[in-house]
Coordinates of C-alpha atoms and ligand atoms in Angstrom, one line a residue:
M1 CA 8.2 -2.5 -2.0
S2 CA 10.0 -1.0 0.7
N3 CA 9.9 3.0 1.9
L4 CA 13.9 3.8 1.1
D5 CA 13.5 7.2 2.9
R6 CA 16.8 7.8 4.2
E7 CA 15.5 10.8 6.4
A8 CA 12.5 8.9 7.4
V9 CA 10.5 10.3 10.0
P10 CA 8.6 8.7 12.6
A11 CA 4.8 9.0 11.9
L12 CA 1.9 8.6 14.6
C13 CA -1.1 7.3 13.0
G14 CA -5.2 6.0 13.6
G15 CA -7.0 7.1 16.0
R16 CA -11.0 7.9 15.3
G17 CA -10.7 11.9 15.9
F18 CA -9.1 12.4 12.7
V19 CA -11.6 10.7 10.6
V20 CA -14.4 12.7 8.6
A21 CA -17.4 11.8 9.0
E22 CA -19.1 12.5 6.3
P23 CA -18.5 12.7 2.8
V24 CA -15.9 15.1 1.5
R25 CA -13.8 15.3 -1.7
E26 CA -10.3 16.1 -0.9
L27 CA -7.7 15.7 -3.7
L28 CA -4.0 14.6 -2.3
S29 CA -1.2 15.1 -4.1
P30 CA 1.2 12.8 -4.2
R31 CA 5.2 13.4 -3.1
K32 CA 8.0 12.0 -5.1
V33 CA 10.5 9.8 -3.6
Q34 CA 13.0 8.0 -5.2
L35 CA 13.6 4.0 -4.7
G36 CA 16.8 3.0 -5.3
E37 CA 18.9 4.1 -8.7
S38 CA 16.1 2.9 -10.9
T39 CA 12.4 3.8 -9.8
E40 CA 11.0 6.8 -8.7
V41 CA 7.2 6.5 -7.1
R42 CA 4.7 8.7 -5.9
R43 CA 3.5 8.6 -2.2
L44 CA 0.0 9.3 -1.5
L45 CA 0.0 7.8 1.9
P46 CA 1.0 9.0 4.8
N47 CA 0.4 12.6 3.0
L48 CA 0.8 15.7 4.6
G49 CA -3.4 15.7 4.4
R50 CA -4.2 12.2 5.5
R51 CA -2.1 9.4 6.8
M52 CA -4.7 6.4 6.6
V53 CA -7.9 5.3 4.9
G54 CA -9.2 2.5 7.0
A55 CA -6.6 0.5 7.6
W56 CA -4.8 1.3 4.7
C57 CA -1.8 3.3 5.7
F58 CA 0.9 3.6 2.9
V59 CA 0.4 3.9 -1.1
D60 CA 2.7 4.1 -3.8
H61 CA 1.9 4.8 -7.4
Y62 CA 4.7 4.0 -9.8
G63 CA 5.3 3.6 -13.7
P64 CA 4.2 3.2 -16.2
D65 CA 8.1 3.4 -16.6
D66 CA 9.8 2.1 -19.8
I67 CA 12.3 -0.4 -18.3
A68 CA 13.1 -2.3 -21.6
D69 CA 16.9 -1.6 -21.1
E70 CA 16.9 -1.3 -17.6
P71 CA 16.9 -3.5 -14.3
G72 CA 13.6 -1.8 -13.8
M73 CA 12.8 -2.4 -9.6
Q74 CA 15.4 -3.6 -7.2
V75 CA 14.7 -3.4 -3.9
P76 CA 17.0 -5.3 -1.9
P77 CA 15.8 -7.8 1.6
H78 CA 14.1 -5.3 3.8
P79 CA 12.0 -5.9 7.0
H80 CA 8.5 -5.7 7.7
M81 CA 6.3 -5.5 11.2
G82 CA 3.0 -4.7 12.1
L83 CA 1.3 -4.5 8.7
Q84 CA 0.3 -7.0 5.1
T85 CA 1.8 -5.1 2.2
V86 CA -0.1 -5.2 -1.4
S87 CA 1.4 -5.4 -4.6
W88 CA -0.7 -4.6 -7.6
L89 CA 0.5 -4.3 -10.9
H90 CA -0.9 -3.2 -14.4
E91 CA 1.9 -3.8 -16.6
G92 CA 5.2 -5.7 -15.9
E93 CA 6.4 -8.4 -13.1
V94 CA 7.8 -8.4 -9.6
L95 CA 9.4 -11.5 -8.7
H96 CA 8.8 -11.7 -4.4
R97 CA 11.5 -13.4 -2.5
D98 CA 11.0 -13.5 1.4
S99 CA 12.0 -14.8 4.9
T100 CA 9.4 -17.6 5.0
G101 CA 11.3 -19.1 1.9
S102 CA 7.9 -17.9 -0.6
V103 CA 9.3 -16.8 -4.1
A104 CA 6.9 -15.6 -6.3
T105 CA 6.0 -14.1 -9.7
I106 CA 3.2 -11.4 -9.2
R107 CA 1.8 -10.4 -12.5
P108 CA -0.9 -7.7 -13.3
R109 CA -4.0 -7.8 -11.7
E110 CA -2.9 -11.0 -9.8
L111 CA -2.6 -10.4 -5.7
G112 CA 0.8 -10.3 -3.9
L113 CA -0.6 -10.4 -0.4
M114 CA 2.4 -10.4 2.3
T115 CA 1.4 -10.6 6.4
S116 CA 4.3 -9.2 8.1
G117 CA 3.0 -10.1 11.7
R118 CA 5.4 -10.0 14.0
A119 CA 8.6 -10.0 11.8
I120 CA 9.6 -10.7 7.7
S121 CA 12.0 -9.7 5.8
H122 CA 11.8 -9.9 1.5
A123 CA 12.9 -8.5 -1.7
E124 CA 11.2 -7.5 -4.4
Q125 CA 13.1 -7.0 -8.4
S126 CA 12.1 -7.2 -11.7
P127 CA 13.1 -10.5 -13.2
K128 CA 16.0 -10.5 -15.5
S129 CA 13.8 -11.1 -18.5
H130 CA 10.9 -8.5 -18.1
A131 CA 7.7 -6.9 -19.9
R132 CA 9.1 -3.5 -21.2
F133 CA 6.6 -1.5 -19.1
L134 CA 6.8 -1.1 -15.4
H135 CA 3.0 0.0 -13.5
G136 CA 1.9 -0.5 -10.4
A137 CA 0.9 0.6 -6.7
Q138 CA 2.6 -0.8 -3.8
L139 CA -0.2 -0.4 -0.6
W140 CA 0.1 -1.7 3.1
V141 CA -2.4 -2.5 5.5
A142 CA -2.3 -1.8 9.4
L143 CA -2.5 -4.9 11.2
P144 CA -4.9 -4.2 14.5
D145 CA -3.2 -5.2 18.1
S146 CA -4.7 -8.3 18.7
D147 CA -3.0 -9.7 14.9
R148 CA 0.2 -7.6 14.7
H149 CA 2.1 -10.9 16.1
V150 CA 0.3 -13.3 13.7
E151 CA 3.6 -15.6 12.3
P152 CA 4.4 -14.0 8.7
H153 CA 3.0 -15.2 5.5
F154 CA 2.6 -15.0 1.9
E155 CA -0.2 -15.1 -0.5
H156 CA -0.3 -15.4 -4.4
H157 CA -3.9 -15.2 -5.4
A158 CA -3.7 -15.2 -9.4
E159 CA -7.0 -15.8 -9.5
L160 CA -9.5 -12.6 -7.7
P161 CA -13.5 -12.6 -8.3
V162 CA -14.7 -10.1 -10.9
V163 CA -18.0 -7.6 -10.4
T164 CA -18.4 -6.0 -14.0
A165 CA -21.7 -3.3 -15.2
P166 CA -22.0 -1.6 -18.0
G167 CA -18.2 0.2 -19.0
L168 CA -17.0 -0.9 -15.1
H169 CA -14.8 -4.1 -14.8
A170 CA -14.2 -4.3 -11.1
T171 CA -11.4 -7.0 -9.6
I172 CA -12.0 -7.5 -5.7
V173 CA -8.1 -6.9 -4.4
L174 CA -9.0 -6.9 -0.5
G175 CA -12.7 -7.2 1.1
D176 CA -16.2 -7.7 -0.9
V177 CA -17.7 -5.3 -3.2
D178 CA -21.3 -6.1 -3.9
G179 CA -21.0 -9.5 -2.9
A180 CA -18.1 -11.0 -4.5
A181 CA -15.3 -11.6 -2.0
S182 CA -11.5 -11.7 -2.4
P183 CA -9.7 -14.7 -0.7
G184 CA -6.8 -12.7 0.5
T185 CA -6.7 -12.6 4.2
T186 CA -7.8 -9.6 5.9
Y187 CA -8.2 -8.4 9.7
T188 CA -9.8 -5.7 10.0
P189 CA -13.2 -4.6 8.0
I190 CA -11.4 -3.5 4.7
V191 CA -12.1 -3.4 1.1
G192 CA -9.6 -2.8 -2.2
A193 CA -10.7 -3.0 -5.8
D194 CA -9.2 -2.2 -9.2
L195 CA -11.7 -0.1 -11.4
A196 CA -11.4 -0.6 -15.1
L197 CA -13.5 1.8 -17.1
A198 CA -14.4 1.8 -20.5
A199 CA -14.4 5.3 -22.4
G200 CA -17.8 6.4 -21.7
A201 CA -18.4 4.5 -18.4
D202 CA -21.2 6.7 -16.4
V203 CA -21.8 4.0 -13.3
R204 CA -22.4 3.8 -9.8
L205 CA -20.7 1.9 -7.5
P206 CA -22.7 0.6 -4.1
L207 CA -20.5 1.6 -0.7
E208 CA -20.5 0.8 2.8
P209 CA -21.6 4.1 4.7
D210 CA -19.7 3.3 7.7
F211 CA -16.6 2.8 5.8
E212 CA -14.1 5.7 5.0
Y213 CA -13.0 5.9 0.9
A214 CA -10.5 7.2 -1.0
V215 CA -9.8 6.3 -4.6
L216 CA -6.6 6.4 -6.4
A217 CA -6.3 7.1 -10.1
M218 CA -3.7 4.9 -12.1
S219 CA -4.6 5.7 -15.6
G220 CA -6.8 7.4 -18.5
E221 CA -9.3 10.9 -17.4
A222 CA -11.5 10.0 -14.8
H223 CA -14.1 11.8 -12.8
V224 CA -14.9 10.7 -9.2
D225 CA -17.7 12.1 -7.9
G226 CA -17.5 14.5 -10.4
V227 CA -14.5 15.8 -9.7
P228 CA -11.2 14.7 -12.3
V229 CA -8.5 12.9 -10.9
L230 CA -5.6 12.3 -12.4
P231 CA -3.2 10.1 -12.6
G232 CA -0.9 10.0 -9.8
S233 CA -3.5 11.3 -7.3
M234 CA -5.8 10.5 -4.7
L235 CA -9.1 11.5 -3.8
Y236 CA -10.5 11.6 0.2
L237 CA -13.9 10.5 0.0
G238 CA -14.8 10.5 3.6
C239 CA -17.6 8.5 5.0
G240 CA -21.4 8.3 4.8
R241 CA -21.3 7.0 1.4
T242 CA -24.0 4.3 0.0
E243 CA -22.4 4.7 -3.7
L244 CA -20.0 6.4 -5.5
P245 CA -20.6 8.0 -9.4
L246 CA -18.0 7.2 -11.5
R247 CA -17.4 8.6 -15.4
A248 CA -14.7 8.0 -18.0
A249 CA -13.9 10.6 -20.9
S250 CA -11.0 7.9 -21.6
D251 CA -10.4 3.8 -20.8
A252 CA -8.7 4.4 -17.0
G253 CA -8.2 2.4 -14.0
L254 CA -8.7 3.3 -10.6
M255 CA -8.3 1.8 -7.3
L256 CA -11.2 2.2 -4.7
L257 CA -9.5 1.7 -1.2
G258 CA -11.9 1.9 1.8
G259 CA -12.4 0.6 5.2
E260 CA -14.0 0.8 8.8
P261 CA -12.0 3.5 10.2
F262 CA -9.0 2.8 12.2
E263 CA -9.6 3.0 16.0
E264 CA -6.1 2.4 17.2
E265 CA -3.3 4.8 17.4
L266 CA 0.0 3.5 15.6
I267 CA 3.8 4.6 14.7
M268 CA 4.9 4.0 11.8
F269 CA 9.0 4.2 11.0
W270 CA 10.7 3.0 7.9
N271 CA 9.1 -0.4 7.1
W272 CA 7.9 -0.9 10.5
I273 CA 4.7 -0.5 12.5
G274 CA 4.2 -0.6 16.1
R275 CA 2.3 1.0 19.2
T276 CA 5.1 2.4 21.4
Q277 CA 8.8 3.8 20.7
E278 CA 10.5 0.9 22.6
D279 CA 8.5 -1.4 19.6
I280 CA 10.5 0.8 16.5
V281 CA 13.8 1.0 18.7
Q282 CA 13.8 -3.2 19.5
A283 CA 12.4 -4.0 15.9
R284 CA 15.7 -1.6 14.6
E285 CA 18.2 -3.5 16.8
D286 CA 16.7 -6.8 15.9
W287 CA 17.3 -6.0 12.2
M288 CA 20.7 -4.5 12.6
T289 CA 22.1 -7.5 14.4
G290 CA 20.1 -10.0 11.9
S291 CA 17.6 -11.5 14.5
R292 CA 13.8 -11.7 14.4
F293 CA 13.8 -10.9 10.9
G294 CA 14.8 -13.8 8.9
E295 CA 16.8 -14.7 6.1
V296 CA 15.7 -13.6 2.3
K297 CA 17.6 -16.6 0.3
G298 CA 18.5 -16.0 -3.8
Y299 CA 18.8 -12.5 -3.8
D300 CA 22.4 -11.2 -4.9
G301 CA 23.1 -8.3 -2.9
A302 CA 23.4 -7.1 0.5
P303 CA 20.2 -6.5 3.1
L304 CA 19.5 -2.5 3.2
P305 CA 20.7 -1.2 6.4
A306 CA 17.6 0.6 8.4
P307 CA 17.9 4.3 8.9
E308 CA 18.7 6.2 12.3
L309 CA 16.0 6.6 14.4
P310 CA 15.6 10.6 15.1
P311 CA 16.5 11.0 18.9
L312 CA 13.7 12.9 19.2
A313 CA 10.6 10.8 21.4
L314 CA 8.0 9.9 19.1
K315 CA 4.9 12.6 18.8
P316 CA 1.6 12.1 17.8
R317 CA 1.7 14.6 14.6
G318 CA -2.1 14.0 13.9
R319 CA -3.9 12.4 11.0
V320 CA -4.7 16.1 9.0
R321 CA -3.0 19.5 9.6
Ligands
MN401 MN1 8.7 -4.5 1.6

């Protein structure tokens, strides 16, 4: 998916100074953002209160939406650089096409992982014939400076490892949990896991104390470290934890996001991540003149124009305020 915000404002993210070194319980509220005509999403990252969790730098939660008589998700071709996108569904399908020629239909609990590297463009849409409900999350992972210019590529992993405990069915999206590792390519120490809790579950998930973590609630009634987290909200957990207590009053769906705190400072604007204002200005010029980002074949419609870059120089805004 894309950041379709026409009033896009550059944000400076990253840097160790904003990471909370000890365990905390910081509830993040979503901001509603309209994506195209038919999809409204709840944006959890970047958030007024927090911009990153490890290398995770963008989190949208959408649905469940009844799209039986609707086109569903329709995001025209748009560019990315300096990041990976993760498509994660609980219901429905997303048809992905990109400028490397990849075409894939992502289904619930399959990993669609697009590494933009230096430049890619893609389109995402609900297939013409689709399930009644669409429910999922779209997430971005920032690439470290050493790898941000890698060749763009797309991975579709339909089979992912699973970890189970009484009341818990965890699907490993990225990184590893309790020895089970995702096949998805990563560039920084990171973890993402889908946690399906059964009603009455009371479990403790092992964590890496050097990572910072957050939990996104997607469905049901769950308590994360004692805090009730409603669907569409995210609880930031800080660092220094060896385990995470989880309870569920009903069947519940959560996503665990974590990683080593991201040391580098970076600039995010629209669908791009760079290190300098010049990176962003160049990306915008290249996209608007049809160079570098390639072409998405097979999408019936025009590409998205980039929003205007505000005339002000990009300024550090900090990660917590
Ligand atoms: Mn996108």
